[in-house]
PDB file of C-alpha atoms in Angstrom:
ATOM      1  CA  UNK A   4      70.369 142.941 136.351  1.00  0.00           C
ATOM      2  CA  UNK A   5      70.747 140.906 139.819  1.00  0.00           C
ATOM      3  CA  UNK A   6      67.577 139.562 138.534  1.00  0.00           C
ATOM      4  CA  UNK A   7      68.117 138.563 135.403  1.00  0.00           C
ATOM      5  CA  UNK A   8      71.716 136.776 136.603  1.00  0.00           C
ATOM      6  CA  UNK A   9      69.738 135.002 139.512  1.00  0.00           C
ATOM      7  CA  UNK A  10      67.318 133.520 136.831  1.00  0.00           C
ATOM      8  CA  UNK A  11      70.140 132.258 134.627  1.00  0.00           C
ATOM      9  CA  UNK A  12      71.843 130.525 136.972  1.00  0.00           C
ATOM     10  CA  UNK A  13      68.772 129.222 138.689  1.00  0.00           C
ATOM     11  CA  UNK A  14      67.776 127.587 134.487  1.00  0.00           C
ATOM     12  CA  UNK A  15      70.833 126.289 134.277  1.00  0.00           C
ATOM     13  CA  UNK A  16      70.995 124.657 137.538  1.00  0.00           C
ATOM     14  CA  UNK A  17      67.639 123.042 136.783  1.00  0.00           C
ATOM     15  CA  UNK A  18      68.835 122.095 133.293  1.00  0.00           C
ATOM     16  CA  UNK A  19      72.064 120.617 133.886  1.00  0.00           C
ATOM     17  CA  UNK A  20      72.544 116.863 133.694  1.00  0.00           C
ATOM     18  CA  UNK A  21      74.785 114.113 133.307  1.00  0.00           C
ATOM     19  CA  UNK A  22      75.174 112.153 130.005  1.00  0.00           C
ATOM     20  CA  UNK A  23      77.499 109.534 129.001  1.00  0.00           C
ATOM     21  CA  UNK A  24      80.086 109.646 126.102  1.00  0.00           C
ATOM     22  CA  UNK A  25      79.840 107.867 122.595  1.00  0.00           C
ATOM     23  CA  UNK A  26      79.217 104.088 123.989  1.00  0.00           C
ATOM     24  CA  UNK A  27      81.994 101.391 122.380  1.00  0.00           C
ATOM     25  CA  UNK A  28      80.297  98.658 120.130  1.00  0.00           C
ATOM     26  CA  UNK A  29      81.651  95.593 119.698  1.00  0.00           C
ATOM     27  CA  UNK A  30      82.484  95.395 115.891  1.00  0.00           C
ATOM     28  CA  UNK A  31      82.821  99.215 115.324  1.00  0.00           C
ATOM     29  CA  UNK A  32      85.693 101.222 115.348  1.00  0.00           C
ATOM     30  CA  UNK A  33      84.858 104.984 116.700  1.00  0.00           C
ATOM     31  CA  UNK A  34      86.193 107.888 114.247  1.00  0.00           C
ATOM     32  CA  UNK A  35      84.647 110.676 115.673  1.00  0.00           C
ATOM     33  CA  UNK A  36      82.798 112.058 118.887  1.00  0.00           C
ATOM     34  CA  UNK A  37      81.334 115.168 120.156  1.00  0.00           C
ATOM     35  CA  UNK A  38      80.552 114.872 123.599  1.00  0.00           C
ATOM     36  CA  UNK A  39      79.919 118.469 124.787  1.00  0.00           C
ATOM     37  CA  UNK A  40      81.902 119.141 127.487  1.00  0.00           C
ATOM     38  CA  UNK A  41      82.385 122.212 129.043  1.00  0.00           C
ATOM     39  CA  UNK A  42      81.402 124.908 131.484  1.00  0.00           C
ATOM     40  CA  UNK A  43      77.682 125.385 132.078  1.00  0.00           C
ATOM     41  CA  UNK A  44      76.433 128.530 130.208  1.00  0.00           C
ATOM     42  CA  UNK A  45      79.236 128.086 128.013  1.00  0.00           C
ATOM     43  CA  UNK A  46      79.331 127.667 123.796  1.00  0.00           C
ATOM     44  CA  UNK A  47      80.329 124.897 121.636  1.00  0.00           C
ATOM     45  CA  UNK A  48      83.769 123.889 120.609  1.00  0.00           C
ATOM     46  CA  UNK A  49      84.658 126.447 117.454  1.00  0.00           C
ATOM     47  CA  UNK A  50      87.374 123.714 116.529  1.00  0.00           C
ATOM     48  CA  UNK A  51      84.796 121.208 116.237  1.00  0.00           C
ATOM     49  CA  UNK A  52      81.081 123.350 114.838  1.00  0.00           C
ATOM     50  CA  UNK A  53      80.342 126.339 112.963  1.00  0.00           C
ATOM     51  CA  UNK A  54      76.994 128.779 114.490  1.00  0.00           C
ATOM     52  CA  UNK A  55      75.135 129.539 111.465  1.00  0.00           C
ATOM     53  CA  UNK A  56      73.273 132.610 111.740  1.00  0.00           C
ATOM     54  CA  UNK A  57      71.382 135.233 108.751  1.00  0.00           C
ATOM     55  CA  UNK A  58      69.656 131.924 107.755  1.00  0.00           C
ATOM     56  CA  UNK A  59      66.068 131.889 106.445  1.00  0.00           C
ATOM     57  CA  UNK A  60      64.859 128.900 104.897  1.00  0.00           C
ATOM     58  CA  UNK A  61      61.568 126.884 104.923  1.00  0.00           C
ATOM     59  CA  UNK A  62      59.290 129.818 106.085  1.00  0.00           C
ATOM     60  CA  UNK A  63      60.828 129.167 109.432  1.00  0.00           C
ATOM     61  CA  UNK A  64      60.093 132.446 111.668  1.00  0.00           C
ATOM     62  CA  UNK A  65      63.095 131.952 113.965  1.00  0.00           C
ATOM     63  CA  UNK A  66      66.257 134.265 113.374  1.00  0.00           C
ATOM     64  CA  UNK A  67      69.228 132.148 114.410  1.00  0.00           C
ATOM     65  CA  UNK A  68      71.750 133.222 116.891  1.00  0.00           C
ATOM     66  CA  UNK A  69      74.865 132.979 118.104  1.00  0.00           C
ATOM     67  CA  UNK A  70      73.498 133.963 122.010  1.00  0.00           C
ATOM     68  CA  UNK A  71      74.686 131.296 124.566  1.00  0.00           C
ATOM     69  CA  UNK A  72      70.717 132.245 125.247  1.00  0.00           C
ATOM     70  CA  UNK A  73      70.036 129.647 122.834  1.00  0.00           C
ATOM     71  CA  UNK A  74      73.103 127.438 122.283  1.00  0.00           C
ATOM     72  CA  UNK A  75      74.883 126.237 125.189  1.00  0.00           C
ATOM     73  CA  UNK A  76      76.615 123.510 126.903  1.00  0.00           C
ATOM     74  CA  UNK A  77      75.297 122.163 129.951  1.00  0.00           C
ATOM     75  CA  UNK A  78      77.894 121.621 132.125  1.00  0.00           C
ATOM     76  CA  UNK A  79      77.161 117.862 131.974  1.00  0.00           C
ATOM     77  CA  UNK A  80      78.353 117.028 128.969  1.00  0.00           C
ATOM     78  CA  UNK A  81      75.578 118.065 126.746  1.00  0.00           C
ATOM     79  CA  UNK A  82      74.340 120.972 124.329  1.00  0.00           C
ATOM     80  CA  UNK A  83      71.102 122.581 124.772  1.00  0.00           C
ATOM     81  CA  UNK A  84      69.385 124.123 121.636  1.00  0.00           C
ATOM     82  CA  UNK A  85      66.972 126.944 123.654  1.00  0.00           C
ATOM     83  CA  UNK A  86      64.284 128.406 121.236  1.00  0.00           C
ATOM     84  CA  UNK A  87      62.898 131.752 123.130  1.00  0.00           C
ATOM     85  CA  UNK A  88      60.563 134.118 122.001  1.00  0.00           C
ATOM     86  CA  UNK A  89      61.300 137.918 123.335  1.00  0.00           C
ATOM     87  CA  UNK A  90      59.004 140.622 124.389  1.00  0.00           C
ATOM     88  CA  UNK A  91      57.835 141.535 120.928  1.00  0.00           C
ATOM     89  CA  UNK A  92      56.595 137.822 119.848  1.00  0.00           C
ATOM     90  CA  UNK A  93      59.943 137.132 117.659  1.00  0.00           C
ATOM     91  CA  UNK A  94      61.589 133.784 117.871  1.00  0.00           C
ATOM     92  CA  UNK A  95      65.200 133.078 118.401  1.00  0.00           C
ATOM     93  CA  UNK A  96      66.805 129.893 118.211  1.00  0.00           C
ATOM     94  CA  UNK A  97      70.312 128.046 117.376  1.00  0.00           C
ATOM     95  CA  UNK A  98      71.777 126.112 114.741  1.00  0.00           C
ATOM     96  CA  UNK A  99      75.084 124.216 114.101  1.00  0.00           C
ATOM     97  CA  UNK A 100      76.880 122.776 111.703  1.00  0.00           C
ATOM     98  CA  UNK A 101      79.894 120.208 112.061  1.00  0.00           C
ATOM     99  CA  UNK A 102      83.370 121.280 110.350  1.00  0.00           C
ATOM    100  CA  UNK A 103      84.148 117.402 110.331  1.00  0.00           C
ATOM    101  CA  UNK A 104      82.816 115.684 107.047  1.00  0.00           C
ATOM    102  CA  UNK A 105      83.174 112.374 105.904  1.00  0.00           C
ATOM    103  CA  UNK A 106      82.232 110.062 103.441  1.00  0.00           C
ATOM    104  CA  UNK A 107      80.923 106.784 104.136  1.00  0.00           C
ATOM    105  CA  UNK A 108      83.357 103.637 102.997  1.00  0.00           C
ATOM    106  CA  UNK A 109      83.151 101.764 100.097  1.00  0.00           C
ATOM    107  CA  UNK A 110      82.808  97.838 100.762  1.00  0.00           C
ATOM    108  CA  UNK A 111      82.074  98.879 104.478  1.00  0.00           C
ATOM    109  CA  UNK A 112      79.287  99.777 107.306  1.00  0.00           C
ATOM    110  CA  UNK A 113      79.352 103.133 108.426  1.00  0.00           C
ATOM    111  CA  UNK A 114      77.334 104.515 111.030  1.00  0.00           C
ATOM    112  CA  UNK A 115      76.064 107.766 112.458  1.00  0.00           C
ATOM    113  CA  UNK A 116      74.021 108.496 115.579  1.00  0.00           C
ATOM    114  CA  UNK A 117      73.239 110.971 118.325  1.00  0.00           C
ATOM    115  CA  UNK A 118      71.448 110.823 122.089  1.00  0.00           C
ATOM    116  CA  UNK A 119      68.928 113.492 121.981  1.00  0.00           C
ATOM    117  CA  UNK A 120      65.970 114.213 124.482  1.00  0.00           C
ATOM    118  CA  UNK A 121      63.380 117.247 124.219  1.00  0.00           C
ATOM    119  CA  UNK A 122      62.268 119.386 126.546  1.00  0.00           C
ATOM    120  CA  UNK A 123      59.370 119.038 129.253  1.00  0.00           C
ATOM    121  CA  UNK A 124      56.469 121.421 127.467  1.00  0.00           C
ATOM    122  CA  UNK A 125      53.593 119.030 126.824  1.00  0.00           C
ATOM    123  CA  UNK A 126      52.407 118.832 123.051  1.00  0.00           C
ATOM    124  CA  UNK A 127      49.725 121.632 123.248  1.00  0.00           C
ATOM    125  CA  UNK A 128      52.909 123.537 124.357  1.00  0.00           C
ATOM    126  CA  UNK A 129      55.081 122.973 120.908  1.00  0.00           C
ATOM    127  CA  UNK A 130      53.160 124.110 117.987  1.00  0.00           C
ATOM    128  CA  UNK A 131      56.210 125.482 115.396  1.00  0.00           C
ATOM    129  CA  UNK A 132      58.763 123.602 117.143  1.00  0.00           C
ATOM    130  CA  UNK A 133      60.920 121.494 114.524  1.00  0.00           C
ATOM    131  CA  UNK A 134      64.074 120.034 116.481  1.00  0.00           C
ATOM    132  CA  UNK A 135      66.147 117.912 113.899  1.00  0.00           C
ATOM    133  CA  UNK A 136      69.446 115.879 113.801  1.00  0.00           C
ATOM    134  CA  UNK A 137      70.553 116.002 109.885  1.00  0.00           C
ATOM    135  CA  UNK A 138      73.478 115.092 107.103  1.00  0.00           C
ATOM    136  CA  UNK A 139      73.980 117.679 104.259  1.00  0.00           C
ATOM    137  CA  UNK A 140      75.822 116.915 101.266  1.00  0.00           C
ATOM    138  CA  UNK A 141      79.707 118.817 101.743  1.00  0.00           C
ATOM    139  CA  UNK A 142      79.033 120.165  98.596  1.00  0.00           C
ATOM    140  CA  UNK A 143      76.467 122.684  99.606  1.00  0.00           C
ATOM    141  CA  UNK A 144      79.359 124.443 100.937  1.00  0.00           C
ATOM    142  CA  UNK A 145      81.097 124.418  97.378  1.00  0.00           C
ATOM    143  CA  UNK A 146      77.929 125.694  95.299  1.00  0.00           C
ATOM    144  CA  UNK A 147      75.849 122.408  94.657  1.00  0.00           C
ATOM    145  CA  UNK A 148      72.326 123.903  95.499  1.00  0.00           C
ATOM    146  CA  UNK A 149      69.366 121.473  97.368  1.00  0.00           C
ATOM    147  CA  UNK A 150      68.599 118.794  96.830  1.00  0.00           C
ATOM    148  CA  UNK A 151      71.178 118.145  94.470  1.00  0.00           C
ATOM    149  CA  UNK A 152      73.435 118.208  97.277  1.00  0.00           C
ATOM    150  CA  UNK A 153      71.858 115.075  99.066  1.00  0.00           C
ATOM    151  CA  UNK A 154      70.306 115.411 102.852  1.00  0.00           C
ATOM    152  CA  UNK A 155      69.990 112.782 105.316  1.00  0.00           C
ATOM    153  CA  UNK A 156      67.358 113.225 107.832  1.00  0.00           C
ATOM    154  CA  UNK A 157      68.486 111.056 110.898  1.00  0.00           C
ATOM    155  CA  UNK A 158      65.777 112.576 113.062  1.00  0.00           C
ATOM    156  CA  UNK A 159      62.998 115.186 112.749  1.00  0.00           C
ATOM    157  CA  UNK A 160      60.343 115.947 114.927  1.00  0.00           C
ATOM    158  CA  UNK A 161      57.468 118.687 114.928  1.00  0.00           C
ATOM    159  CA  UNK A 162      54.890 120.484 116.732  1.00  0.00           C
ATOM    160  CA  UNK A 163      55.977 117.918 119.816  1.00  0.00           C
ATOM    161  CA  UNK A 164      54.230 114.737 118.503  1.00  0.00           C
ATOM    162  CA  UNK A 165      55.912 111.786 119.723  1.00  0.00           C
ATOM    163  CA  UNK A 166      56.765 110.681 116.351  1.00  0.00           C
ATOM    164  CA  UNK A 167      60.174 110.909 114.100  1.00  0.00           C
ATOM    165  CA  UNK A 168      60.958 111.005 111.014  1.00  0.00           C
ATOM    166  CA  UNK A 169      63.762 109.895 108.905  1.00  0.00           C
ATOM    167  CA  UNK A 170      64.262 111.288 105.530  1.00  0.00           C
ATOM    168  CA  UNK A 171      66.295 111.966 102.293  1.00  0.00           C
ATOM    169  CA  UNK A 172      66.355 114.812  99.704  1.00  0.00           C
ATOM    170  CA  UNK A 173      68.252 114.307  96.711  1.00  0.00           C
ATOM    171  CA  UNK A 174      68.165 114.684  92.756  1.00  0.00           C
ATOM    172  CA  UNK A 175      66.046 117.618  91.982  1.00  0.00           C
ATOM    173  CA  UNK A 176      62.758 119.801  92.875  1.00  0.00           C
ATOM    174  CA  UNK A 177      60.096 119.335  92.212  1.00  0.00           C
ATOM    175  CA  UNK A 178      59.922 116.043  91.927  1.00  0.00           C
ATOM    176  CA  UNK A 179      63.033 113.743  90.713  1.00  0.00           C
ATOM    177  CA  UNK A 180      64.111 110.566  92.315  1.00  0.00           C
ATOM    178  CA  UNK A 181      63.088 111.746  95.953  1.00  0.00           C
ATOM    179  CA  UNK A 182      60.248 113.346  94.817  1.00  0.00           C
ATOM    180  CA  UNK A 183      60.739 116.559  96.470  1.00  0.00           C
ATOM    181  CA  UNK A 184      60.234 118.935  97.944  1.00  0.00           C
ATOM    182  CA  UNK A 185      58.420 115.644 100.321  1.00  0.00           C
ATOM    183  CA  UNK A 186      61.931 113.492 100.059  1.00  0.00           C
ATOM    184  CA  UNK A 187      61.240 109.736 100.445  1.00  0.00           C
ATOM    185  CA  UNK A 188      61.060 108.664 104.558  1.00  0.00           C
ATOM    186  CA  UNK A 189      59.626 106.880 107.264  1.00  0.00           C
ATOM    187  CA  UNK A 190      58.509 107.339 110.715  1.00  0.00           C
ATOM    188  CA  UNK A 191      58.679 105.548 114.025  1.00  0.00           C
ATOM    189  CA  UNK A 192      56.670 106.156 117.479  1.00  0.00           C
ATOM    190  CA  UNK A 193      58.242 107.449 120.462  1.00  0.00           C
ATOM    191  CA  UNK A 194      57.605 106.157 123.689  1.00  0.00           C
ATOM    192  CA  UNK A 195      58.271 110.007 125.210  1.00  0.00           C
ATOM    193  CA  UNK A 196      60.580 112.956 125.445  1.00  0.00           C
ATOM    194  CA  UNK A 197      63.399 111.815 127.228  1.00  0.00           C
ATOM    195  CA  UNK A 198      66.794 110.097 125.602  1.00  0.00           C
ATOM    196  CA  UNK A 199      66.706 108.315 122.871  1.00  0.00           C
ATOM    197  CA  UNK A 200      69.478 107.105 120.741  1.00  0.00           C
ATOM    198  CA  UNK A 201      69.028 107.829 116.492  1.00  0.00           C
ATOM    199  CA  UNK A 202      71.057 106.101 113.872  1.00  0.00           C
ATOM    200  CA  UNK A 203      71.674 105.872 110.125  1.00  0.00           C
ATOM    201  CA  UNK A 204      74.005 103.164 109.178  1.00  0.00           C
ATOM    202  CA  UNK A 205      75.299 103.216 104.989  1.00  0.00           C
ATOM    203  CA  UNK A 206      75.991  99.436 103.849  1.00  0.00           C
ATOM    204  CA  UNK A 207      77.933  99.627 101.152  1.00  0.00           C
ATOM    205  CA  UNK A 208      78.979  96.082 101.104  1.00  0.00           C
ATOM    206  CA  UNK A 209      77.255  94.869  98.092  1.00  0.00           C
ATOM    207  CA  UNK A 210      78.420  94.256  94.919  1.00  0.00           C
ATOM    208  CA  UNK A 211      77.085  96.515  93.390  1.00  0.00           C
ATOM    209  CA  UNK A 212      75.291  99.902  94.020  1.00  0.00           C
ATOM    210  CA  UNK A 213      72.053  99.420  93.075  1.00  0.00           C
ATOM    211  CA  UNK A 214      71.676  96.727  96.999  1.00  0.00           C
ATOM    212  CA  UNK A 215      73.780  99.738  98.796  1.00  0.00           C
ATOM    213  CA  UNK A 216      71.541 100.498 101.687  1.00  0.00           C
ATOM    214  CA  UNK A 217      70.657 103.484 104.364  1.00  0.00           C
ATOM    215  CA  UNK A 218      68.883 102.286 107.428  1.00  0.00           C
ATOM    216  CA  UNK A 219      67.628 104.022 110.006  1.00  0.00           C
ATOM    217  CA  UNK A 220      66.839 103.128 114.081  1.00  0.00           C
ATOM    218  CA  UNK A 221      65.738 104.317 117.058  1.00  0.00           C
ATOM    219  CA  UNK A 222      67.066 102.799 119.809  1.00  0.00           C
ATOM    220  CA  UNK A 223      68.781 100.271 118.200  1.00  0.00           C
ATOM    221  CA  UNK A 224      65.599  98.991 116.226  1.00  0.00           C
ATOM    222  CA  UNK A 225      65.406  99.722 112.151  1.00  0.00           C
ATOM    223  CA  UNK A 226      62.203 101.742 111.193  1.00  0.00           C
ATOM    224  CA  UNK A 227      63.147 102.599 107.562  1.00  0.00           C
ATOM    225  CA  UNK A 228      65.643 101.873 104.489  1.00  0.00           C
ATOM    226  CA  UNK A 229      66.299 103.020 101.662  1.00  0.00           C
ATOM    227  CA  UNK A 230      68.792 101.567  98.916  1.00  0.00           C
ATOM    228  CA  UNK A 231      70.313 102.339  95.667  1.00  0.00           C
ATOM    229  CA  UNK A 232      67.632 100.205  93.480  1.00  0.00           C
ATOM    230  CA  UNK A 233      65.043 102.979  95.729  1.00  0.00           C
ATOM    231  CA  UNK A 234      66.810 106.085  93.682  1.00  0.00           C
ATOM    232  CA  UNK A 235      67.291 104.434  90.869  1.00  0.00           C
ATOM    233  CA  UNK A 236      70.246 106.446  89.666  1.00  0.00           C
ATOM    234  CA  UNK A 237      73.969 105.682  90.518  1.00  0.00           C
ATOM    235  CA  UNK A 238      74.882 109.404  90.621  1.00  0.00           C
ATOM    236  CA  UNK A 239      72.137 110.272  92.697  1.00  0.00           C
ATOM    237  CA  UNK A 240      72.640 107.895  94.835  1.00  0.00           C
ATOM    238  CA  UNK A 241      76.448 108.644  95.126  1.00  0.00           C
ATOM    239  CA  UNK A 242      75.206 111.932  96.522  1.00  0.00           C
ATOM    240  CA  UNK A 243      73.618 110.378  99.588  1.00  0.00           C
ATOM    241  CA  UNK A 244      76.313 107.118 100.026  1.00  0.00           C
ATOM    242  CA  UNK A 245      79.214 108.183  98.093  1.00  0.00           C
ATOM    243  CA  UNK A 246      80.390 111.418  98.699  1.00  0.00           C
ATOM    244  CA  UNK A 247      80.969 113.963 102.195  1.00  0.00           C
ATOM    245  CA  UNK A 248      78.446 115.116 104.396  1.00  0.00           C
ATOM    246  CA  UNK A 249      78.740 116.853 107.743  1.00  0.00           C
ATOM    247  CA  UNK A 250      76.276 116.972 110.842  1.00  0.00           C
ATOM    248  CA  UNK A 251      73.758 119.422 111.467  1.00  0.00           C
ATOM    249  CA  UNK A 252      71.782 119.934 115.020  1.00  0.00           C
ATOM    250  CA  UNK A 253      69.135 122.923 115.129  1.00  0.00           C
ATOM    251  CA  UNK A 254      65.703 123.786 116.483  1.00  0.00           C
ATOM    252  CA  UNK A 255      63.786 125.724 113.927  1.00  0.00           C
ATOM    253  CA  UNK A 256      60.338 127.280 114.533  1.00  0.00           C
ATOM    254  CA  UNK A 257      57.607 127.389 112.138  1.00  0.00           C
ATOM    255  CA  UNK A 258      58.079 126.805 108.878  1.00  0.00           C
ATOM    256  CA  UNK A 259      56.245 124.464 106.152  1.00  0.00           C
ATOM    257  CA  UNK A 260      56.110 121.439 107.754  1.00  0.00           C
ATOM    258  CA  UNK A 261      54.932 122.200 111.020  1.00  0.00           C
ATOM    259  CA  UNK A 262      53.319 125.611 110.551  1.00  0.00           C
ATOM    260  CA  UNK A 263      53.921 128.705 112.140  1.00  0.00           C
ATOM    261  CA  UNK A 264      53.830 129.034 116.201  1.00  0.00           C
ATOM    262  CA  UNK A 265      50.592 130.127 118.236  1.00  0.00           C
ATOM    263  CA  UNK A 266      49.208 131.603 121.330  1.00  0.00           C
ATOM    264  CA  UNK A 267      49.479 128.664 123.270  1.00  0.00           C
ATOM    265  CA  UNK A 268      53.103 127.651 122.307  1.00  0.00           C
ATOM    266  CA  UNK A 269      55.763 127.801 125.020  1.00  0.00           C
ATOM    267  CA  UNK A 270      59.668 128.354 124.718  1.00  0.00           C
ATOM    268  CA  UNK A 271      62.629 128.101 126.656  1.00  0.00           C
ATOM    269  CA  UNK A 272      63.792 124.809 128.045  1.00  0.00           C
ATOM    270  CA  UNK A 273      60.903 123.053 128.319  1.00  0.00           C
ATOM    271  CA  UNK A 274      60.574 123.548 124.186  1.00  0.00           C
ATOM    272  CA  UNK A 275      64.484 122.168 123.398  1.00  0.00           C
ATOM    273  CA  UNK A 276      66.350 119.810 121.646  1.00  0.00           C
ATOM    274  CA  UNK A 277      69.270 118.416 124.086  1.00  0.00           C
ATOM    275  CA  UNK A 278      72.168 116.220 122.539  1.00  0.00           C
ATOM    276  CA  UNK A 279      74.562 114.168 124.502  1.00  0.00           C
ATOM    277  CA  UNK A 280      77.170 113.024 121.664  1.00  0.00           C
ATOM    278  CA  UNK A 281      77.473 112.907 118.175  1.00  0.00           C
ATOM    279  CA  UNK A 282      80.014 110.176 116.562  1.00  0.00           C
ATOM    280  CA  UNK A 283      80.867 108.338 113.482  1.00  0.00           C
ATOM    281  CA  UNK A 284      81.573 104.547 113.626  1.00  0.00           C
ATOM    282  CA  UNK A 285      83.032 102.614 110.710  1.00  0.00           C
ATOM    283  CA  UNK A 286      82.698  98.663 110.946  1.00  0.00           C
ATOM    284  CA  UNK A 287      85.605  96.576 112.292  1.00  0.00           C
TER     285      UNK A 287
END
């Protein structure tokens, strides 16, 4: 048991870091922040996320958890999302889900973003490993099933490849104006696996719906948009610009997209998804 302690606390010392808050930008107005901060080896504010566990989706093999094994706060103002794989070969990993929604502003920017670095393990190391930073439609939680619900992929990642993506799933499946299950998205190089800043901003400023847009960056630099005119349906659209969504952070492992793990893939720190802040900006 000594052991076992002595290796925890020896992971988390290693792990632990310093981030800063939500910056201040000059022309937006902060509504919300997450910044993470707590003890070391501790869990995520209950005020602020729900830990969704009994999950199965996407052919992911993971079982998600509410183990501070997998989900935990760094002691530097940051959450780790561990995936591990136990003695048997099955996958554990963590996802959350923000209580806060909101719905971005007619006549108004609003913007969305997270600081998020991966772990260490080198791509041979990360086959199954799908860390993502996401926007669900608030009415998932009221019935509306997916797509019809609207997602908004701010970042996606998979298998380690130093390439995200940012996506959105709407309408119907198959097909419909996002053409599911694929969604309509872009992608953008990454330079490596340290921190790196992802935004969606909603413009909503035009007169009518139709030049609404979604834009996505990395770093501060656009890689993809979307608009109204793209959907091609006002209620669909309204979905994805017009009505509540909440955050989502998780780590899933295998699945569709990137394929189930193998032999040579690694987990534990070097295989996670670290987050410094979320927030929510509305223009000034």
């Amino acid at each position: 048991m000594f052991a076992k302690l002595l290796t925890s606390a020896l992971a988390l010392a290693v792990t632990r870091v310093s981030a800063e808050s939500a910056p201040s930008y000059s022309g937006w107005k902060n509504i919300w922040t997450e910044n993470f901060n707590g003890a070391a080896g501790s869990t995520v504010n209950s005020n602020n996320w729900n830990i969704i566990t009994g999950l199965k989706v996407n052919n992911e093999v993971e079982t998600y958890t509410t183990s501070t094994q997998n989900l935990q706060l760094s002691g530097g103002a940051t959450v780790q999302i561990v995936p591990r794989k136990d003695s048997s070969g099955a996958w554990t990993s963590a996802r959350i889900e923000s209580k806060y929604t909101f719905t971005p502003t007619a006549g108004t920017q609003t913007l969305a973003e997270a600081k998020i670095r991966f772990g260490s393990n080198p791509t041979a190391n990360k086959q199954g490993i799908w860390p993502a930073f996401w926007l669900l439609g608030n009415s998932v939680r009221n019935g509306v099933s997916w797509p019809g619900c609207g997602e908004i992929d701010v970042m996606e990642t998979v298998n380690g490849q130093l390439t995200g993506h940012g996506t959105v799933h709407c309408d119907k499946t198959p097909g419909g104006a996002c053409n599911e299950p694929n969604g309509i998205g872009g992608s953008v190089s990454l330079p490596d696996q340290s921190w790196h800043t992802w935004r969606v901003v909603w413009d909503r400023r035009a007169s009518t719906w139709t030049g609404e847009t979604l834009t996505w960056y990395l770093d501060g630099n656009k890689y993809f948009q979307v608009s109204g005119s793209t959907i091609n349906s006002q209620s669909v659209w309204n979905t994805l610009a017009a009505s509540p969504v909440y955050f989502i952070l998780n780590v899933a492992v295998g699945g569709d997209w990137p394929g189930p793990p193998n032999s040579n893939t690694l987990d534990g720190f070097g295989s996670m998804m670290e987050v410094a802040y979320v927030a929510q900006y509305i223009a000034s």
